[in-house]
């Protein structure tokens, strides 16, 4: 049986992928409280927002301010999503630690959502890399390949397409690559197969999996990915977010459920789960009326939880 | 990487483990419709109920009638739960294909719930085996080891205890053994570790995993179990059931979500998922007001589902 990583990172993307699909606009001071509390609970990688025009995503208009605050927290690795060169220039200006550039492996989804072909996104990444290097910036570039397990528009997406775009992103100057199940089509056998091939191509530069829980498989997918050696996962507190193509369905992998699964597996995330659950309760108040997800908050930690952590320590 | 089984069985336990923890009493004619529709949707193993005194579980008082009906369906393997020799005698009389005898690996849980020590349950299994053989009956005996991953009363349960009771059950004459996460404490690393050891002891006689989704890990646990070669899982339609110790929490692994995961993995279950979803919609009407679970019914099948099944066929 394959070994599991000893440590794993839960990258909190609730402030971006979660809030962008929620009606409620969360005030900047609340978001700062969220980042501060997540940091206090041990989270060390947070996606603060997205550098897209404020008219498109008013919920994320305060991204620069959030990056500035997050950068004051020692050891916090701060990422942002950027759709194009203009966004990348803002990420470089704000000294974000990483900018994530989405590419859709489904051509149909790429044209519908990004209004670019996947090849045009690869070209844009080359321009971002040039801009980054010219500025003497340390902001890393991550190419995030979405709709990697299928797409509601195009249907089937071949692994060969995903891997070809992964190689192209690396060739264009991406420092890191990741794979996202944008619409919740991934199952664990497909994850294991695709992630193994991706590791063969990109090695340690393939570093993150992004799963939605649309059909209840997010945590099974994480488990399958862990067996391939991948040890970084996007997740959102209370599983907020979700797929506009599947109304009523679950959102992202829930940070707290994922933290519990990893702790139970003896994999160190550095996260204080009770503190994270306290933050989740705050978030539930801030998002009053929105649909939240995640099983742990309902069930509570097992009575054996202290034993689990005692064994690890 | 370990191979997956080519086929797997979803044993529908909704009529027993689901209904026993639900307030609504479902009339016998509805249960017969459920069994008939589940059979038509391709399910070939169904737990019809439990031979316990009707005053304890009035919802399951019609178990003998359900077994009689289920036995008329060609190729349907019909199981019942029996807590003691008296229940076993009824299972033998009704010619059920299998009787499941629960044993709690947690001594505290065993005393609180079964009013017997685990050793007394083992002795009872020996008496059931003698009665079965004396009657010339073909009803198989399955020893189901519950609270195998921990317990709300006792806390930690050692793998060594679970494996010791497994050996004792086999020695006492059980034809099959299985492991249940009665309270939803299992995580996939623990499942992998315990199931590997159980297969070493019991081989093919260790044949079933029973997971609750209390903390969102039921499907990840199934995936881990599949890697150890186990290919039979208890599940309930709409994930009904659940743990009285975790009010509000999710119930059993949901049959329809599990069927989808297995189909997506290319593992044949013989189940027609759209037909199962139609039955689930009926169940939702019958159980109006009760909490149902499962993600697939909300999200629907992916547009690629036809492709998945076409590739398999």
PDB file of N, CA and C in Angstrom, chain B residues 188-247:
ATOM      1  N   UNK B 188     -10.231   6.915   6.745  1.00  0.00           N
ATOM      2  CA  UNK B 188      -9.764   5.953   5.736  1.00  0.00           C
ATOM      3  C   UNK B 188      -8.416   5.297   6.050  1.00  0.00           C
ATOM      4  N   UNK B 189      -7.545   5.963   6.771  1.00  0.00           N
ATOM      5  CA  UNK B 189      -6.266   5.307   7.092  1.00  0.00           C
ATOM      6  C   UNK B 189      -6.514   4.168   8.086  1.00  0.00           C
ATOM      7  N   UNK B 190      -7.399   4.395   9.056  1.00  0.00           N
ATOM      8  CA  UNK B 190      -7.740   3.354  10.029  1.00  0.00           C
ATOM      9  C   UNK B 190      -8.450   2.193   9.332  1.00  0.00           C
ATOM     10  N   UNK B 191      -9.326   2.515   8.390  1.00  0.00           N
ATOM     11  CA  UNK B 191     -10.027   1.463   7.641  1.00  0.00           C
ATOM     12  C   UNK B 191      -9.016   0.602   6.890  1.00  0.00           C
ATOM     13  N   UNK B 192      -8.113   1.263   6.186  1.00  0.00           N
ATOM     14  CA  UNK B 192      -7.129   0.510   5.409  1.00  0.00           C
ATOM     15  C   UNK B 192      -6.326  -0.424   6.308  1.00  0.00           C
ATOM     16  N   UNK B 193      -5.880   0.117   7.454  1.00  0.00           N
ATOM     17  CA  UNK B 193      -5.043  -0.677   8.361  1.00  0.00           C
ATOM     18  C   UNK B 193      -5.822  -1.851   8.957  1.00  0.00           C
ATOM     19  N   UNK B 194      -7.031  -1.582   9.446  1.00  0.00           N
ATOM     20  CA  UNK B 194      -7.806  -2.646  10.100  1.00  0.00           C
ATOM     21  C   UNK B 194      -8.294  -3.683   9.083  1.00  0.00           C
ATOM     22  N   UNK B 195      -8.744  -3.215   7.937  1.00  0.00           N
ATOM     23  CA  UNK B 195      -9.277  -4.147   6.928  1.00  0.00           C
ATOM     24  C   UNK B 195      -8.171  -5.052   6.361  1.00  0.00           C
ATOM     25  N   UNK B 196      -6.987  -4.527   6.231  1.00  0.00           N
ATOM     26  CA  UNK B 196      -5.884  -5.389   5.764  1.00  0.00           C
ATOM     27  C   UNK B 196      -5.641  -6.521   6.762  1.00  0.00           C
ATOM     28  N   UNK B 197      -5.622  -6.159   8.051  1.00  0.00           N
ATOM     29  CA  UNK B 197      -5.395  -7.187   9.071  1.00  0.00           C
ATOM     30  C   UNK B 197      -6.562  -8.182   9.097  1.00  0.00           C
ATOM     31  N   UNK B 198      -7.786  -7.679   8.923  1.00  0.00           N
ATOM     32  CA  UNK B 198      -8.967  -8.553   8.947  1.00  0.00           C
ATOM     33  C   UNK B 198      -8.925  -9.538   7.777  1.00  0.00           C
ATOM     34  N   UNK B 199      -8.498  -9.073   6.626  1.00  0.00           N
ATOM     35  CA  UNK B 199      -8.385  -9.979   5.465  1.00  0.00           C
ATOM     36  C   UNK B 199      -7.327 -11.049   5.722  1.00  0.00           C
ATOM     37  N   UNK B 200      -6.263 -10.665   6.413  1.00  0.00           N
ATOM     38  CA  UNK B 200      -5.230 -11.659   6.744  1.00  0.00           C
ATOM     39  C   UNK B 200      -5.813 -12.776   7.607  1.00  0.00           C
ATOM     40  N   UNK B 201      -6.698 -12.413   8.523  1.00  0.00           N
ATOM     41  CA  UNK B 201      -7.291 -13.407   9.424  1.00  0.00           C
ATOM     42  C   UNK B 201      -8.386 -14.213   8.738  1.00  0.00           C
ATOM     43  N   UNK B 202      -9.294 -13.518   8.058  1.00  0.00           N
ATOM     44  CA  UNK B 202     -10.524 -14.186   7.606  1.00  0.00           C
ATOM     45  C   UNK B 202     -10.578 -14.419   6.096  1.00  0.00           C
ATOM     46  N   UNK B 203      -9.657 -13.856   5.355  1.00  0.00           N
ATOM     47  CA  UNK B 203      -9.669 -14.031   3.898  1.00  0.00           C
ATOM     48  C   UNK B 203     -10.995 -13.581   3.308  1.00  0.00           C
ATOM     49  N   UNK B 204     -11.533 -14.399   2.396  1.00  0.00           N
ATOM     50  CA  UNK B 204     -12.777 -14.042   1.711  1.00  0.00           C
ATOM     51  C   UNK B 204     -13.982 -14.083   2.649  1.00  0.00           C
ATOM     52  N   UNK B 205     -13.804 -14.703   3.828  1.00  0.00           N
ATOM     53  CA  UNK B 205     -14.925 -14.734   4.784  1.00  0.00           C
ATOM     54  C   UNK B 205     -15.142 -13.361   5.423  1.00  0.00           C
ATOM     55  N   UNK B 206     -14.123 -12.484   5.356  1.00  0.00           N
ATOM     56  CA  UNK B 206     -14.337 -11.082   5.762  1.00  0.00           C
ATOM     57  C   UNK B 206     -14.847 -10.354   4.531  1.00  0.00           C
ATOM     58  N   UNK B 207     -16.131 -10.053   4.522  1.00  0.00           N
ATOM     59  CA  UNK B 207     -16.694  -9.671   3.229  1.00  0.00           C
ATOM     60  C   UNK B 207     -17.473  -8.377   3.194  1.00  0.00           C
ATOM     61  N   UNK B 208     -17.622  -7.678   4.295  1.00  0.00           N
ATOM     62  CA  UNK B 208     -18.485  -6.492   4.224  1.00  0.00           C
ATOM     63  C   UNK B 208     -18.026  -5.385   5.158  1.00  0.00           C
ATOM     64  N   UNK B 209     -18.123  -4.152   4.684  1.00  0.00           N
ATOM     65  CA  UNK B 209     -17.853  -2.969   5.491  1.00  0.00           C
ATOM     66  C   UNK B 209     -19.129  -2.143   5.654  1.00  0.00           C
ATOM     67  N   UNK B 210     -19.320  -1.636   6.845  1.00  0.00           N
ATOM     68  CA  UNK B 210     -20.537  -0.870   7.168  1.00  0.00           C
ATOM     69  C   UNK B 210     -20.095   0.482   7.728  1.00  0.00           C
ATOM     70  N   UNK B 211     -20.345   1.532   6.957  1.00  0.00           N
ATOM     71  CA  UNK B 211     -19.860   2.858   7.360  1.00  0.00           C
ATOM     72  C   UNK B 211     -21.002   3.855   7.518  1.00  0.00           C
ATOM     73  N   UNK B 212     -20.873   4.672   8.532  1.00  0.00           N
ATOM     74  CA  UNK B 212     -21.786   5.797   8.691  1.00  0.00           C
ATOM     75  C   UNK B 212     -21.094   7.068   8.198  1.00  0.00           C
ATOM     76  N   UNK B 213     -21.904   8.022   7.778  1.00  0.00           N
ATOM     77  CA  UNK B 213     -21.342   9.243   7.200  1.00  0.00           C
ATOM     78  C   UNK B 213     -21.356  10.387   8.206  1.00  0.00           C
ATOM     79  N   UNK B 214     -21.320  10.048   9.462  1.00  0.00           N
ATOM     80  CA  UNK B 214     -21.468  11.026  10.543  1.00  0.00           C
ATOM     81  C   UNK B 214     -20.518  12.221  10.390  1.00  0.00           C
ATOM     82  N   UNK B 215     -19.289  11.951   9.996  1.00  0.00           N
ATOM     83  CA  UNK B 215     -18.313  13.027   9.814  1.00  0.00           C
ATOM     84  C   UNK B 215     -17.866  13.145   8.346  1.00  0.00           C
ATOM     85  N   UNK B 216     -18.744  12.712   7.441  1.00  0.00           N
ATOM     86  CA  UNK B 216     -18.514  12.932   6.005  1.00  0.00           C
ATOM     87  C   UNK B 216     -17.510  11.988   5.370  1.00  0.00           C
ATOM     88  N   UNK B 217     -17.134  10.922   6.086  1.00  0.00           N
ATOM     89  CA  UNK B 217     -16.030  10.083   5.586  1.00  0.00           C
ATOM     90  C   UNK B 217     -16.472   8.727   5.037  1.00  0.00           C
ATOM     91  N   UNK B 218     -17.779   8.472   4.943  1.00  0.00           N
ATOM     92  CA  UNK B 218     -18.229   7.132   4.547  1.00  0.00           C
ATOM     93  C   UNK B 218     -17.643   6.709   3.192  1.00  0.00           C
ATOM     94  N   UNK B 219     -17.670   7.590   2.205  1.00  0.00           N
ATOM     95  CA  UNK B 219     -17.213   7.176   0.879  1.00  0.00           C
ATOM     96  C   UNK B 219     -15.689   7.077   0.802  1.00  0.00           C
ATOM     97  N   UNK B 220     -14.990   7.936   1.514  1.00  0.00           N
ATOM     98  CA  UNK B 220     -13.530   7.801   1.593  1.00  0.00           C
ATOM     99  C   UNK B 220     -13.177   6.472   2.251  1.00  0.00           C
ATOM    100  N   UNK B 221     -13.956   6.074   3.255  1.00  0.00           N
ATOM    101  CA  UNK B 221     -13.715   4.797   3.933  1.00  0.00           C
ATOM    102  C   UNK B 221     -13.976   3.620   2.990  1.00  0.00           C
ATOM    103  N   UNK B 222     -15.026   3.714   2.191  1.00  0.00           N
ATOM    104  CA  UNK B 222     -15.295   2.655   1.207  1.00  0.00           C
ATOM    105  C   UNK B 222     -14.120   2.546   0.233  1.00  0.00           C
ATOM    106  N   UNK B 223     -13.634   3.691  -0.223  1.00  0.00           N
ATOM    107  CA  UNK B 223     -12.508   3.676  -1.165  1.00  0.00           C
ATOM    108  C   UNK B 223     -11.293   2.970  -0.539  1.00  0.00           C
ATOM    109  N   UNK B 224     -10.999   3.307   0.707  1.00  0.00           N
ATOM    110  CA  UNK B 224      -9.860   2.670   1.384  1.00  0.00           C
ATOM    111  C   UNK B 224     -10.092   1.172   1.514  1.00  0.00           C
ATOM    112  N   UNK B 225     -11.320   0.782   1.812  1.00  0.00           N
ATOM    113  CA  UNK B 225     -11.649  -0.640   1.953  1.00  0.00           C
ATOM    114  C   UNK B 225     -11.513  -1.374   0.622  1.00  0.00           C
ATOM    115  N   UNK B 226     -11.943  -0.735  -0.452  1.00  0.00           N
ATOM    116  CA  UNK B 226     -11.833  -1.352  -1.786  1.00  0.00           C
ATOM    117  C   UNK B 226     -10.380  -1.700  -2.100  1.00  0.00           C
ATOM    118  N   UNK B 227      -9.478  -0.854  -1.647  1.00  0.00           N
ATOM    119  CA  UNK B 227      -8.062  -1.107  -1.919  1.00  0.00           C
ATOM    120  C   UNK B 227      -7.540  -2.342  -1.179  1.00  0.00           C
ATOM    121  N   UNK B 228      -8.259  -2.752  -0.122  1.00  0.00           N
ATOM    122  CA  UNK B 228      -7.837  -3.966   0.583  1.00  0.00           C
ATOM    123  C   UNK B 228      -8.519  -5.206   0.009  1.00  0.00           C
ATOM    124  N   UNK B 229      -9.372  -5.016  -0.995  1.00  0.00           N
ATOM    125  CA  UNK B 229     -10.022  -6.153  -1.655  1.00  0.00           C
ATOM    126  C   UNK B 229     -11.438  -6.415  -1.178  1.00  0.00           C
ATOM    127  N   UNK B 230     -11.901  -5.690  -0.162  1.00  0.00           N
ATOM    128  CA  UNK B 230     -13.287  -5.854   0.286  1.00  0.00           C
ATOM    129  C   UNK B 230     -14.207  -5.246  -0.780  1.00  0.00           C
ATOM    130  N   UNK B 231     -15.282  -5.953  -1.095  1.00  0.00           N
ATOM    131  CA  UNK B 231     -16.106  -5.529  -2.227  1.00  0.00           C
ATOM    132  C   UNK B 231     -17.603  -5.627  -1.929  1.00  0.00           C
ATOM    133  N   UNK B 232     -17.952  -5.497  -0.669  1.00  0.00           N
ATOM    134  CA  UNK B 232     -19.379  -5.510  -0.283  1.00  0.00           C
ATOM    135  C   UNK B 232     -19.549  -4.459   0.801  1.00  0.00           C
ATOM    136  N   UNK B 233     -20.563  -3.602   0.621  1.00  0.00           N
ATOM    137  CA  UNK B 233     -20.767  -2.503   1.562  1.00  0.00           C
ATOM    138  C   UNK B 233     -22.231  -2.336   1.892  1.00  0.00           C
ATOM    139  N   UNK B 234     -22.517  -2.150   3.163  1.00  0.00           N
ATOM    140  CA  UNK B 234     -23.863  -1.785   3.575  1.00  0.00           C
ATOM    141  C   UNK B 234     -24.089  -0.313   3.230  1.00  0.00           C
ATOM    142  N   UNK B 235     -25.300   0.006   2.843  1.00  0.00           N
ATOM    143  CA  UNK B 235     -25.654   1.402   2.589  1.00  0.00           C
ATOM    144  C   UNK B 235     -27.171   1.514   2.673  1.00  0.00           C
ATOM    145  N   UNK B 236     -27.658   2.747   2.836  1.00  0.00           N
ATOM    146  CA  UNK B 236     -29.108   2.954   2.893  1.00  0.00           C
ATOM    147  C   UNK B 236     -29.510   3.999   1.857  1.00  0.00           C
ATOM    148  N   UNK B 237     -30.631   3.752   1.239  1.00  0.00           N
ATOM    149  CA  UNK B 237     -31.150   4.716   0.276  1.00  0.00           C
ATOM    150  C   UNK B 237     -31.376   6.052   0.996  1.00  0.00           C
ATOM    151  N   UNK B 238     -30.952   7.142   0.358  1.00  0.00           N
ATOM    152  CA  UNK B 238     -31.066   8.486   0.939  1.00  0.00           C
ATOM    153  C   UNK B 238     -30.272   8.626   2.234  1.00  0.00           C
ATOM    154  N   UNK B 239     -29.366   7.679   2.475  1.00  0.00           N
ATOM    155  CA  UNK B 239     -28.507   7.768   3.655  1.00  0.00           C
ATOM    156  C   UNK B 239     -29.272   7.765   4.963  1.00  0.00           C
ATOM    157  N   UNK B 240     -30.487   7.186   4.973  1.00  0.00           N
ATOM    158  CA  UNK B 240     -31.285   7.250   6.199  1.00  0.00           C
ATOM    159  C   UNK B 240     -30.653   6.410   7.302  1.00  0.00           C
ATOM    160  N   UNK B 241     -31.051   6.730   8.500  1.00  0.00           N
ATOM    161  CA  UNK B 241     -30.468   6.069   9.658  1.00  0.00           C
ATOM    162  C   UNK B 241     -29.565   7.045  10.358  1.00  0.00           C
ATOM    163  N   UNK B 242     -28.676   6.524  11.133  1.00  0.00           N
ATOM    164  CA  UNK B 242     -27.772   7.446  11.794  1.00  0.00           C
ATOM    165  C   UNK B 242     -27.570   7.063  13.221  1.00  0.00           C
ATOM    166  N   UNK B 243     -26.862   7.909  13.865  1.00  0.00           N
ATOM    167  CA  UNK B 243     -26.348   7.586  15.171  1.00  0.00           C
ATOM    168  C   UNK B 243     -27.104   8.368  16.235  1.00  0.00           C
ATOM    169  N   UNK B 244     -27.755   7.671  17.170  1.00  0.00           N
ATOM    170  CA  UNK B 244     -28.479   8.393  18.221  1.00  0.00           C
ATOM    171  C   UNK B 244     -27.567   9.254  19.094  1.00  0.00           C
ATOM    172  N   UNK B 245     -26.236   8.949  19.055  1.00  0.00           N
ATOM    173  CA  UNK B 245     -25.306   9.726  19.873  1.00  0.00           C
ATOM    174  C   UNK B 245     -24.856  11.015  19.204  1.00  0.00           C
ATOM    175  N   UNK B 246     -25.229  11.199  17.927  1.00  0.00           N
ATOM    176  CA  UNK B 246     -24.824  12.412  17.222  1.00  0.00           C
ATOM    177  C   UNK B 246     -26.044  13.000  16.531  1.00  0.00           C
ATOM    178  N   UNK B 247     -26.944  13.618  17.306  1.00  0.00           N
ATOM    179  CA  UNK B 247     -28.195  14.120  16.728  1.00  0.00           C
ATOM    180  C   UNK B 247     -27.916  15.165  15.653  1.00  0.00           C
TER     181      UNK B 247
END
